[in-house]
mmCIF file of N, CA, C and O in Angstrom:
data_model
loop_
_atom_site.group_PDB
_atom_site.id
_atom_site.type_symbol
_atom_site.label_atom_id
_atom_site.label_comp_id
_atom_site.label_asym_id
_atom_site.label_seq_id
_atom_site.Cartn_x
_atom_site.Cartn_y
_atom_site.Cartn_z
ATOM 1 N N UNK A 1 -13.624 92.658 221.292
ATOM 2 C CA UNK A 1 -13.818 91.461 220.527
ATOM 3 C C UNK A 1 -12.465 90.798 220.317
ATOM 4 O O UNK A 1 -11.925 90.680 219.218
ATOM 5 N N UNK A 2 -12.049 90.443 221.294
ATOM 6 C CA UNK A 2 -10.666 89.609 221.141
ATOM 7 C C UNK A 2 -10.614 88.386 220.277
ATOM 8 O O UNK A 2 -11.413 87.464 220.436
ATOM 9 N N UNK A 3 -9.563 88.375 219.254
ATOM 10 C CA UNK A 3 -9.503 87.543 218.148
ATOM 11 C C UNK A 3 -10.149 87.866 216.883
ATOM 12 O O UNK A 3 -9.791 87.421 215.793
ATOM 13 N N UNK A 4 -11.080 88.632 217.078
ATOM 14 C CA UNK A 4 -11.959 88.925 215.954
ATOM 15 C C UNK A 4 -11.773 90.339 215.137
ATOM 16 O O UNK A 4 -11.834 91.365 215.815
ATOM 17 N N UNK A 5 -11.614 90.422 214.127
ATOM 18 C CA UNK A 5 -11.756 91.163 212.979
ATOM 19 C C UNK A 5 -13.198 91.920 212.947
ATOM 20 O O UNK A 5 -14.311 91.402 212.855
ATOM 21 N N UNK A 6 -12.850 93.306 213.050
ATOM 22 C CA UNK A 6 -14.433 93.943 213.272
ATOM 23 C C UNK A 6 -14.016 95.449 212.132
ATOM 24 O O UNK A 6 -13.226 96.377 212.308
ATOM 25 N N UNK A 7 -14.951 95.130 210.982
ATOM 26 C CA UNK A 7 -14.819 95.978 209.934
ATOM 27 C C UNK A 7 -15.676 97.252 210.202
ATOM 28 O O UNK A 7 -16.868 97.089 209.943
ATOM 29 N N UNK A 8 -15.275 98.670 210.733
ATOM 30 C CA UNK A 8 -16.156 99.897 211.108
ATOM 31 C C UNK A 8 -16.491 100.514 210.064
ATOM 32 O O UNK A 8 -16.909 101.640 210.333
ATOM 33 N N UNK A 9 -16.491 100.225 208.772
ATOM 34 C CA UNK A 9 -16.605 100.811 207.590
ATOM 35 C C UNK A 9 -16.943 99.576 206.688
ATOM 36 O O UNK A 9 -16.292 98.638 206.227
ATOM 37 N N UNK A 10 -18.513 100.073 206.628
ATOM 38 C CA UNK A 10 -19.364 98.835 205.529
ATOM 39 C C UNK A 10 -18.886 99.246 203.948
ATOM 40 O O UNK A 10 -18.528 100.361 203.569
ATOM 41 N N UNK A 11 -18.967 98.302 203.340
ATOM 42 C CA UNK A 11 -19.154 98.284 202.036
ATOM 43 C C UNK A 11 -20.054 99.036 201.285
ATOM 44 O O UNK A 11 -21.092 99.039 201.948
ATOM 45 N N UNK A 12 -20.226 99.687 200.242
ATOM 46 C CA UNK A 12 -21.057 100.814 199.872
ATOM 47 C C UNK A 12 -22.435 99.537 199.849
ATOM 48 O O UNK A 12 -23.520 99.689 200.411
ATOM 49 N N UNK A 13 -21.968 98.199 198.968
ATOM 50 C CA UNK A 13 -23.587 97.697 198.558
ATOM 51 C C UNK A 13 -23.621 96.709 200.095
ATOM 52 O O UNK A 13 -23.946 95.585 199.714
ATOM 53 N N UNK A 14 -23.453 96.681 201.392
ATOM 54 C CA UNK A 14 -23.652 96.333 202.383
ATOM 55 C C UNK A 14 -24.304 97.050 203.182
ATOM 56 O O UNK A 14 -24.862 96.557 204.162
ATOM 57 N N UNK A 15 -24.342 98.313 202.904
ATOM 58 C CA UNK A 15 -24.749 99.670 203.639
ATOM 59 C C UNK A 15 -25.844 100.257 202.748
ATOM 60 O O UNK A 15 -25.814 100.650 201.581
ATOM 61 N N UNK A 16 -27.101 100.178 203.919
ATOM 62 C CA UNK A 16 -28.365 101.431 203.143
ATOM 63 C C UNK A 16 -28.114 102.637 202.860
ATOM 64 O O UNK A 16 -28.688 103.079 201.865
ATOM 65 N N UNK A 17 -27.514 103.236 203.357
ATOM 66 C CA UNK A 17 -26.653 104.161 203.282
ATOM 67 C C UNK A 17 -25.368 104.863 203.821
ATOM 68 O O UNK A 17 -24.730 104.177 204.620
ATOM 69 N N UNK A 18 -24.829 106.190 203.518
ATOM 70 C CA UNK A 18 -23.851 106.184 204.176
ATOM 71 C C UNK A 18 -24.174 106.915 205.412
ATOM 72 O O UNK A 18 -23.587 107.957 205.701
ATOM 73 N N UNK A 19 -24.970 106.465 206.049
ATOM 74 C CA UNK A 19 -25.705 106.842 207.703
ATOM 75 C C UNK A 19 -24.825 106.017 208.458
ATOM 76 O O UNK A 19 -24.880 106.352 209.642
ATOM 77 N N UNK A 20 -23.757 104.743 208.190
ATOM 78 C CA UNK A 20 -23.567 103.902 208.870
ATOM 79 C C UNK A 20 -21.921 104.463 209.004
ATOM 80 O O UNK A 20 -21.135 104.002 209.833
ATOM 81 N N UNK A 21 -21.624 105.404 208.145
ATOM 82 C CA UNK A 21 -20.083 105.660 207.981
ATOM 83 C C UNK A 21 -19.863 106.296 209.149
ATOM 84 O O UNK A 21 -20.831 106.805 209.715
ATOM 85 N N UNK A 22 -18.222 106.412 209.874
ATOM 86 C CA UNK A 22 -17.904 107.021 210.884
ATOM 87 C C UNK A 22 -17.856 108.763 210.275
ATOM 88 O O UNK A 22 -17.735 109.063 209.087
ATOM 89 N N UNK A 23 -18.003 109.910 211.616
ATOM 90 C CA UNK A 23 -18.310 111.348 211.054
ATOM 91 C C UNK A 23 -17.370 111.418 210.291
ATOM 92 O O UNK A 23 -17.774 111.664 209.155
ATOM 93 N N UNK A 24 -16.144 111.309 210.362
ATOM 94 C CA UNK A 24 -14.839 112.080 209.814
ATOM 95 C C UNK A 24 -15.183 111.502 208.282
ATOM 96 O O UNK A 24 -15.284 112.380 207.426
ATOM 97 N N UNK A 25 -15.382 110.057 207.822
ATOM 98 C CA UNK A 25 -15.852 109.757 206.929
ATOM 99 C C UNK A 25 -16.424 110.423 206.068
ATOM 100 O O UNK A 25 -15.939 110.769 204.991
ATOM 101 N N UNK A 26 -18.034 110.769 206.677
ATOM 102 C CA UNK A 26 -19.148 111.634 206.122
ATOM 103 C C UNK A 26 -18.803 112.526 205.720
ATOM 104 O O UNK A 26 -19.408 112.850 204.698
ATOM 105 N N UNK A 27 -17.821 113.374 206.121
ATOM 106 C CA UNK A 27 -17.424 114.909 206.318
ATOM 107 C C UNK A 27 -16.359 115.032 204.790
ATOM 108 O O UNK A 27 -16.557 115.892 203.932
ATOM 109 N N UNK A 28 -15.489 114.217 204.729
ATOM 110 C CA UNK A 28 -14.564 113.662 203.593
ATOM 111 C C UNK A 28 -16.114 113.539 202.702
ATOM 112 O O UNK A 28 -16.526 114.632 202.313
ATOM 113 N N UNK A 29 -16.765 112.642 202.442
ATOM 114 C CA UNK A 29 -17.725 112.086 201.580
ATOM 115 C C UNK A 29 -18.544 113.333 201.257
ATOM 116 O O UNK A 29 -18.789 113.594 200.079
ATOM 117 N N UNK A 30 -18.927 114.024 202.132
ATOM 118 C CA UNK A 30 -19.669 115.653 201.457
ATOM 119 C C UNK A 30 -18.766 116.700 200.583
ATOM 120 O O UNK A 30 -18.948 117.543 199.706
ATOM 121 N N UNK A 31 -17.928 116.274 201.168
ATOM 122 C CA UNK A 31 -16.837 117.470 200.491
ATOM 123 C C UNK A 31 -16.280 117.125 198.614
ATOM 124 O O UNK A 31 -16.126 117.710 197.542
ATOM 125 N N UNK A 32 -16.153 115.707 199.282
ATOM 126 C CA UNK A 32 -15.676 115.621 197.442
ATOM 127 C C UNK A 32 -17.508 115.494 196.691
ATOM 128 O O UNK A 32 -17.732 115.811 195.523
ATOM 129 N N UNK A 33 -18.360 115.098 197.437
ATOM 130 C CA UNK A 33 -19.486 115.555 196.501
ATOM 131 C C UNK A 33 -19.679 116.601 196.219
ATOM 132 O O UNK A 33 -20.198 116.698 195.107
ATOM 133 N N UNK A 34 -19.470 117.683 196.814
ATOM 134 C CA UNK A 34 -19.551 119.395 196.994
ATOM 135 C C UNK A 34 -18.599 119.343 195.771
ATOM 136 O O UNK A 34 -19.378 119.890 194.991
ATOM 137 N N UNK A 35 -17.994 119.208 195.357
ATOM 138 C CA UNK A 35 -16.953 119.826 194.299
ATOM 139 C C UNK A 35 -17.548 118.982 193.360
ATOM 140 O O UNK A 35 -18.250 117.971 193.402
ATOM 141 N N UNK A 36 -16.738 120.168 191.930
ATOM 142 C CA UNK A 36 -17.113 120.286 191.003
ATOM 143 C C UNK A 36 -16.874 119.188 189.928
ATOM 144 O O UNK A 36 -17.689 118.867 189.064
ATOM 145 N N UNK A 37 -15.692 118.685 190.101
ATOM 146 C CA UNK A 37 -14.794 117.673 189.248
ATOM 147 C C UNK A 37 -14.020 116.737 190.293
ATOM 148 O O UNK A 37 -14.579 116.483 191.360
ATOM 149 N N UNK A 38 -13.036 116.333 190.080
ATOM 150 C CA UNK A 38 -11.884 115.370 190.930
ATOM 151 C C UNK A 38 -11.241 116.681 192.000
ATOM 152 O O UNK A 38 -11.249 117.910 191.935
ATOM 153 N N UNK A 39 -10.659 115.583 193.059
ATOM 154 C CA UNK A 39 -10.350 116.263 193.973
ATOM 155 C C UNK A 39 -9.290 115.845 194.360
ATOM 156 O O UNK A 39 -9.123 114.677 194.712
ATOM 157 N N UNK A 40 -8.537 116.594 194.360
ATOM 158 C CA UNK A 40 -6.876 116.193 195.332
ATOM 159 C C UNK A 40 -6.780 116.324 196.861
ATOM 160 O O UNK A 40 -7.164 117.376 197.372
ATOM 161 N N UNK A 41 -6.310 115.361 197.606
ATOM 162 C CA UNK A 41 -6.119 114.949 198.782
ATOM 163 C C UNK A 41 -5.877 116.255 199.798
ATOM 164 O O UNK A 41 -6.424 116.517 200.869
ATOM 165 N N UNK A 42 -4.915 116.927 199.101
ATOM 166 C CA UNK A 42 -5.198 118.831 199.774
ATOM 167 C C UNK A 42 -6.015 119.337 199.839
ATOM 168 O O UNK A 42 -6.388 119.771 200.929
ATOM 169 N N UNK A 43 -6.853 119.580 198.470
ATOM 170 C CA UNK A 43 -7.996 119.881 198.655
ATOM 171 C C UNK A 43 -8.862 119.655 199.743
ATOM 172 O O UNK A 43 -9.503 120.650 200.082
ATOM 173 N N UNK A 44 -9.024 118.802 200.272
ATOM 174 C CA UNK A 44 -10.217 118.559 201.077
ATOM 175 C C UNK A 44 -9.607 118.576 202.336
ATOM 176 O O UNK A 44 -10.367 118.813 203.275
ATOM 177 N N UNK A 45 -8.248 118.357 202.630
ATOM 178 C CA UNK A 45 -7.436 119.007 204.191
ATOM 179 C C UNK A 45 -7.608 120.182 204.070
ATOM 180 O O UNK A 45 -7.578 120.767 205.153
ATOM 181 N N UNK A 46 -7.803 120.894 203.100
ATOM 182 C CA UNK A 46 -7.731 122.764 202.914
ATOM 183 C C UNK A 46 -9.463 122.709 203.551
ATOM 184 O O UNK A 46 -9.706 123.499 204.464
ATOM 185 N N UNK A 47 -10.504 121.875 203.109
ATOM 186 C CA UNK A 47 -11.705 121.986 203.900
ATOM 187 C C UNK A 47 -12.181 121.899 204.903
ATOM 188 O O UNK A 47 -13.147 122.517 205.350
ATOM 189 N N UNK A 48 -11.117 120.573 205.695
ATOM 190 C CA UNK A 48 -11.422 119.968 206.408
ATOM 191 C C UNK A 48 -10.135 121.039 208.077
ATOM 192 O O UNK A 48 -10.058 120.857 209.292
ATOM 193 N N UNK A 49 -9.630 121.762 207.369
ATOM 194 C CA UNK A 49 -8.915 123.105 208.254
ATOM 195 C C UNK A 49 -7.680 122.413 208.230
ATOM 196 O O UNK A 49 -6.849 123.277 208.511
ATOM 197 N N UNK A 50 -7.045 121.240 208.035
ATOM 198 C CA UNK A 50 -5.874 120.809 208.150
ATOM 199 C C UNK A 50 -4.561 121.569 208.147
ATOM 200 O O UNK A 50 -4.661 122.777 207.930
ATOM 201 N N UNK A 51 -3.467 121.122 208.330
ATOM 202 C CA UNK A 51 -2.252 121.968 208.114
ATOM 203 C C UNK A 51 -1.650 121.535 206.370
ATOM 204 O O UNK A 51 -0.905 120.559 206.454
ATOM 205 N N UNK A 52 -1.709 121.717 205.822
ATOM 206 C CA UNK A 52 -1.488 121.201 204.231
ATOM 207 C C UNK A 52 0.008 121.737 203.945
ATOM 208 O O UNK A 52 0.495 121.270 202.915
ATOM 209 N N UNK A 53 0.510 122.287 204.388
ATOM 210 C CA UNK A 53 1.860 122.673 204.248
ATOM 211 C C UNK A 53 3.063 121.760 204.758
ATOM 212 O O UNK A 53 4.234 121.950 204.429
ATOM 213 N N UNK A 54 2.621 120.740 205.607
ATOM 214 C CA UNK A 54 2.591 119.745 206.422
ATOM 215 C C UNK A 54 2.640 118.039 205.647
ATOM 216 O O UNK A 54 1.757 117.279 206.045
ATOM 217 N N UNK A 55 3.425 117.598 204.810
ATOM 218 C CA UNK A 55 3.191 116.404 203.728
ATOM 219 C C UNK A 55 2.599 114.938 204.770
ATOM 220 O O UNK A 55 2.183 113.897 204.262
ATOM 221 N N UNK A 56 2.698 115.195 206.327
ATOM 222 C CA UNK A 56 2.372 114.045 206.895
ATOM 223 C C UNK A 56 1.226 114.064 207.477
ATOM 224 O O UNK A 56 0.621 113.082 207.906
ATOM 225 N N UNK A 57 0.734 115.701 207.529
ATOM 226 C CA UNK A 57 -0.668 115.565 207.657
ATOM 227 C C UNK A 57 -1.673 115.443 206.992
ATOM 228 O O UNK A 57 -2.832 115.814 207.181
ATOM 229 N N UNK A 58 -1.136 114.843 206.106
ATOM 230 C CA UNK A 58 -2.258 114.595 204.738
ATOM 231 C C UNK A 58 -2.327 113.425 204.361
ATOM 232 O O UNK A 58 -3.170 113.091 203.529
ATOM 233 N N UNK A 59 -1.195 112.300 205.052
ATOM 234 C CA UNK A 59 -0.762 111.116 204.776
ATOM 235 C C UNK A 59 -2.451 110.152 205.408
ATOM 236 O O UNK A 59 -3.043 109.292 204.756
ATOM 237 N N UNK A 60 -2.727 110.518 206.387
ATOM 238 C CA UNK A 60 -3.939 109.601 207.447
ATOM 239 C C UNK A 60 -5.337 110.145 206.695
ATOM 240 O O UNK A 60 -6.385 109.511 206.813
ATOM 241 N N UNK A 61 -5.244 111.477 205.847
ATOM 242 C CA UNK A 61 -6.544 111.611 204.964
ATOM 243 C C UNK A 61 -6.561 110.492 203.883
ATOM 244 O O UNK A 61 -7.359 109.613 203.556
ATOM 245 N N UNK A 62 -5.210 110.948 203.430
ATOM 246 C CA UNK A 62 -5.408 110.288 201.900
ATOM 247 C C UNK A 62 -5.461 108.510 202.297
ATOM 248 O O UNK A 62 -5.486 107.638 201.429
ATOM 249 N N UNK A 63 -5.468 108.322 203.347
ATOM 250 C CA UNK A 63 -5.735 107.013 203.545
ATOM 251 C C UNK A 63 -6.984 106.414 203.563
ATOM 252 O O UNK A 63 -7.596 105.466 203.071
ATOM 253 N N UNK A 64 -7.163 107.630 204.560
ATOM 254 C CA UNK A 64 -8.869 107.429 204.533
ATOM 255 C C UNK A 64 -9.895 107.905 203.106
ATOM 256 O O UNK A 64 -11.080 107.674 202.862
ATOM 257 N N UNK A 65 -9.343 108.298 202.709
ATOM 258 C CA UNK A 65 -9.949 108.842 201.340
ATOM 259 C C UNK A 65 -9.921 107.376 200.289
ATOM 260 O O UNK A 65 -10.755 107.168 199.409
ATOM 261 N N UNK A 66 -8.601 106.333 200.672
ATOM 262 C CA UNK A 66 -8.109 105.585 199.897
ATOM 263 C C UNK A 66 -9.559 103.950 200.302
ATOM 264 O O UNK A 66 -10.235 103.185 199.615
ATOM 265 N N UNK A 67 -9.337 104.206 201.763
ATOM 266 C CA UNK A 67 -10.159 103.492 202.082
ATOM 267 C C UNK A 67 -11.879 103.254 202.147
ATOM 268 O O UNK A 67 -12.477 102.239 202.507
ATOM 269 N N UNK A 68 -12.370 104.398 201.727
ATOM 270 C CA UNK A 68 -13.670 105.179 201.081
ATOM 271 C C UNK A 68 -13.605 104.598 199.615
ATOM 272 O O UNK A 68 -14.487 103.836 199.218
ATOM 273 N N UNK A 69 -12.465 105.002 198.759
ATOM 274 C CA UNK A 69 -12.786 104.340 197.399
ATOM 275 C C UNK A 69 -12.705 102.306 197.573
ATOM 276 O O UNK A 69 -13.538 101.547 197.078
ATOM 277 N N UNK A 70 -11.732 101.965 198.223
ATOM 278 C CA UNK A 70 -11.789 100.288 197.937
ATOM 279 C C UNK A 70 -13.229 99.850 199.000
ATOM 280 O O UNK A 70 -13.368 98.747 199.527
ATOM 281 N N UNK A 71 -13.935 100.702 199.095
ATOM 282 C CA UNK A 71 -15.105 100.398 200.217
ATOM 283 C C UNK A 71 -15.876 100.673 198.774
ATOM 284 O O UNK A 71 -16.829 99.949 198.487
ATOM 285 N N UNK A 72 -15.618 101.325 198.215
ATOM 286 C CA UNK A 72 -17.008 101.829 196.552
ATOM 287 C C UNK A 72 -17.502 103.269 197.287
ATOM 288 O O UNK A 72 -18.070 104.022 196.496
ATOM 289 N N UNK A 73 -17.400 103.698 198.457
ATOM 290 C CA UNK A 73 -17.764 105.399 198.495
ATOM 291 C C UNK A 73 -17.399 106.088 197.396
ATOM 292 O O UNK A 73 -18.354 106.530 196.757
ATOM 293 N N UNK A 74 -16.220 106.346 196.925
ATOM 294 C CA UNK A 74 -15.148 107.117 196.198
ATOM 295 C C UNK A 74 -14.548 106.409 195.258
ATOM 296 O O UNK A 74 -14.270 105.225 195.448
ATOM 297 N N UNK A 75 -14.207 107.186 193.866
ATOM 298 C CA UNK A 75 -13.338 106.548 193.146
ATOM 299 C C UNK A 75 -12.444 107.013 193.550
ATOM 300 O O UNK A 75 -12.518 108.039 194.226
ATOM 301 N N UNK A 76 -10.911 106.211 193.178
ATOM 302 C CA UNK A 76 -9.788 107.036 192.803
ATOM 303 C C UNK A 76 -9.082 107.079 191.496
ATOM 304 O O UNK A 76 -8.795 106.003 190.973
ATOM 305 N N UNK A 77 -8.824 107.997 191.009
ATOM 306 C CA UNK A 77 -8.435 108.315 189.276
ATOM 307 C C UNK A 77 -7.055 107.801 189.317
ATOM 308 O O UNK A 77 -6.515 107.740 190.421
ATOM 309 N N UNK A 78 -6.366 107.397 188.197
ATOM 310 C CA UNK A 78 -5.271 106.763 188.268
ATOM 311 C C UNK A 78 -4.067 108.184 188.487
ATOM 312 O O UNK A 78 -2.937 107.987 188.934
ATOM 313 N N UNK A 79 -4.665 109.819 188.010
ATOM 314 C CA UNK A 79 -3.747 110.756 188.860
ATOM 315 C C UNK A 79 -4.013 111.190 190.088
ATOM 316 O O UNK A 79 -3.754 112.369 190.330
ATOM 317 N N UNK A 80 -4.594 110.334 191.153
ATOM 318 C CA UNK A 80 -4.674 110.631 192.341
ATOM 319 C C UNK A 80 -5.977 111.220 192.993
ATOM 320 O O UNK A 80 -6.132 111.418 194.198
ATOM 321 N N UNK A 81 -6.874 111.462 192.007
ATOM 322 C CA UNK A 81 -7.215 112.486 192.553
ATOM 323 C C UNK A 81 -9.204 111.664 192.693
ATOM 324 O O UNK A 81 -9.767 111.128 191.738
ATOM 325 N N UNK A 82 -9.568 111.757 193.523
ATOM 326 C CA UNK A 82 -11.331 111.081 193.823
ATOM 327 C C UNK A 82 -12.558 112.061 193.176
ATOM 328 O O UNK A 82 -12.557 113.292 193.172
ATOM 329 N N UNK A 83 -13.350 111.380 192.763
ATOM 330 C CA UNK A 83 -14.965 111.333 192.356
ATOM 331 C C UNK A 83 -15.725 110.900 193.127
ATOM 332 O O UNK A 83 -15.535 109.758 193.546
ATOM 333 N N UNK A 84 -16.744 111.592 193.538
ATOM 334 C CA UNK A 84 -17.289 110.772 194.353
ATOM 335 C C UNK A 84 -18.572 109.803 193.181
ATOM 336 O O UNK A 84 -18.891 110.331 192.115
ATOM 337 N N UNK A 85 -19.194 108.343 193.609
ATOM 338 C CA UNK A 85 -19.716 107.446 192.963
ATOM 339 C C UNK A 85 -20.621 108.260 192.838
ATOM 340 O O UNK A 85 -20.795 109.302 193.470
ATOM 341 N N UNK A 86 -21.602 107.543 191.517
ATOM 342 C CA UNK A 86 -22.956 107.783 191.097
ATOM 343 C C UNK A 86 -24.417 107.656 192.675
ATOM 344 O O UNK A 86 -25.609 107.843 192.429
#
């Protein structure tokens, strides 16, 4: 789509559900529902098998984690750490 702006990640109230999200998405989105309270960005590289010892391999989660909450998937708490929405 040359010239054009093509958004692969709908809006939570644009989307029937999150059937439309890419896997890696989904996979992030089960995990912080699976937990108990808020979740830190390690956390879920520690689920997701990541190297967490590693501060730059956590940099392209927490992005995507970042980009899940300004989409309305996910909150993010002002200490960092996500909820997933009602």
């Amino acid at each position: 789509m040359a010239g054009r702006a093509v958004l692969l990640m709908l809006h939570r109230g644009d989307a029937a559900d999150e059937g439309g999200l890419p896997g890696d998405y989904l996979k992030i989105l089960a995990i912080v529902r699976e937990a108990d309270g808020p979740v830190q960005v390690r956390a879920v590289g520690e689920r997701l098998g990541l190297d967490t010892s590693v501060h730059g391999k956590l940099e392209p989660l927490r992005a995507k984690m970042t980009k899940l909450a300004a989409r309305g998937w996910l909150h993010k708490r002002g200490d960092g750490r996500f909820t997933a929405r009602p």
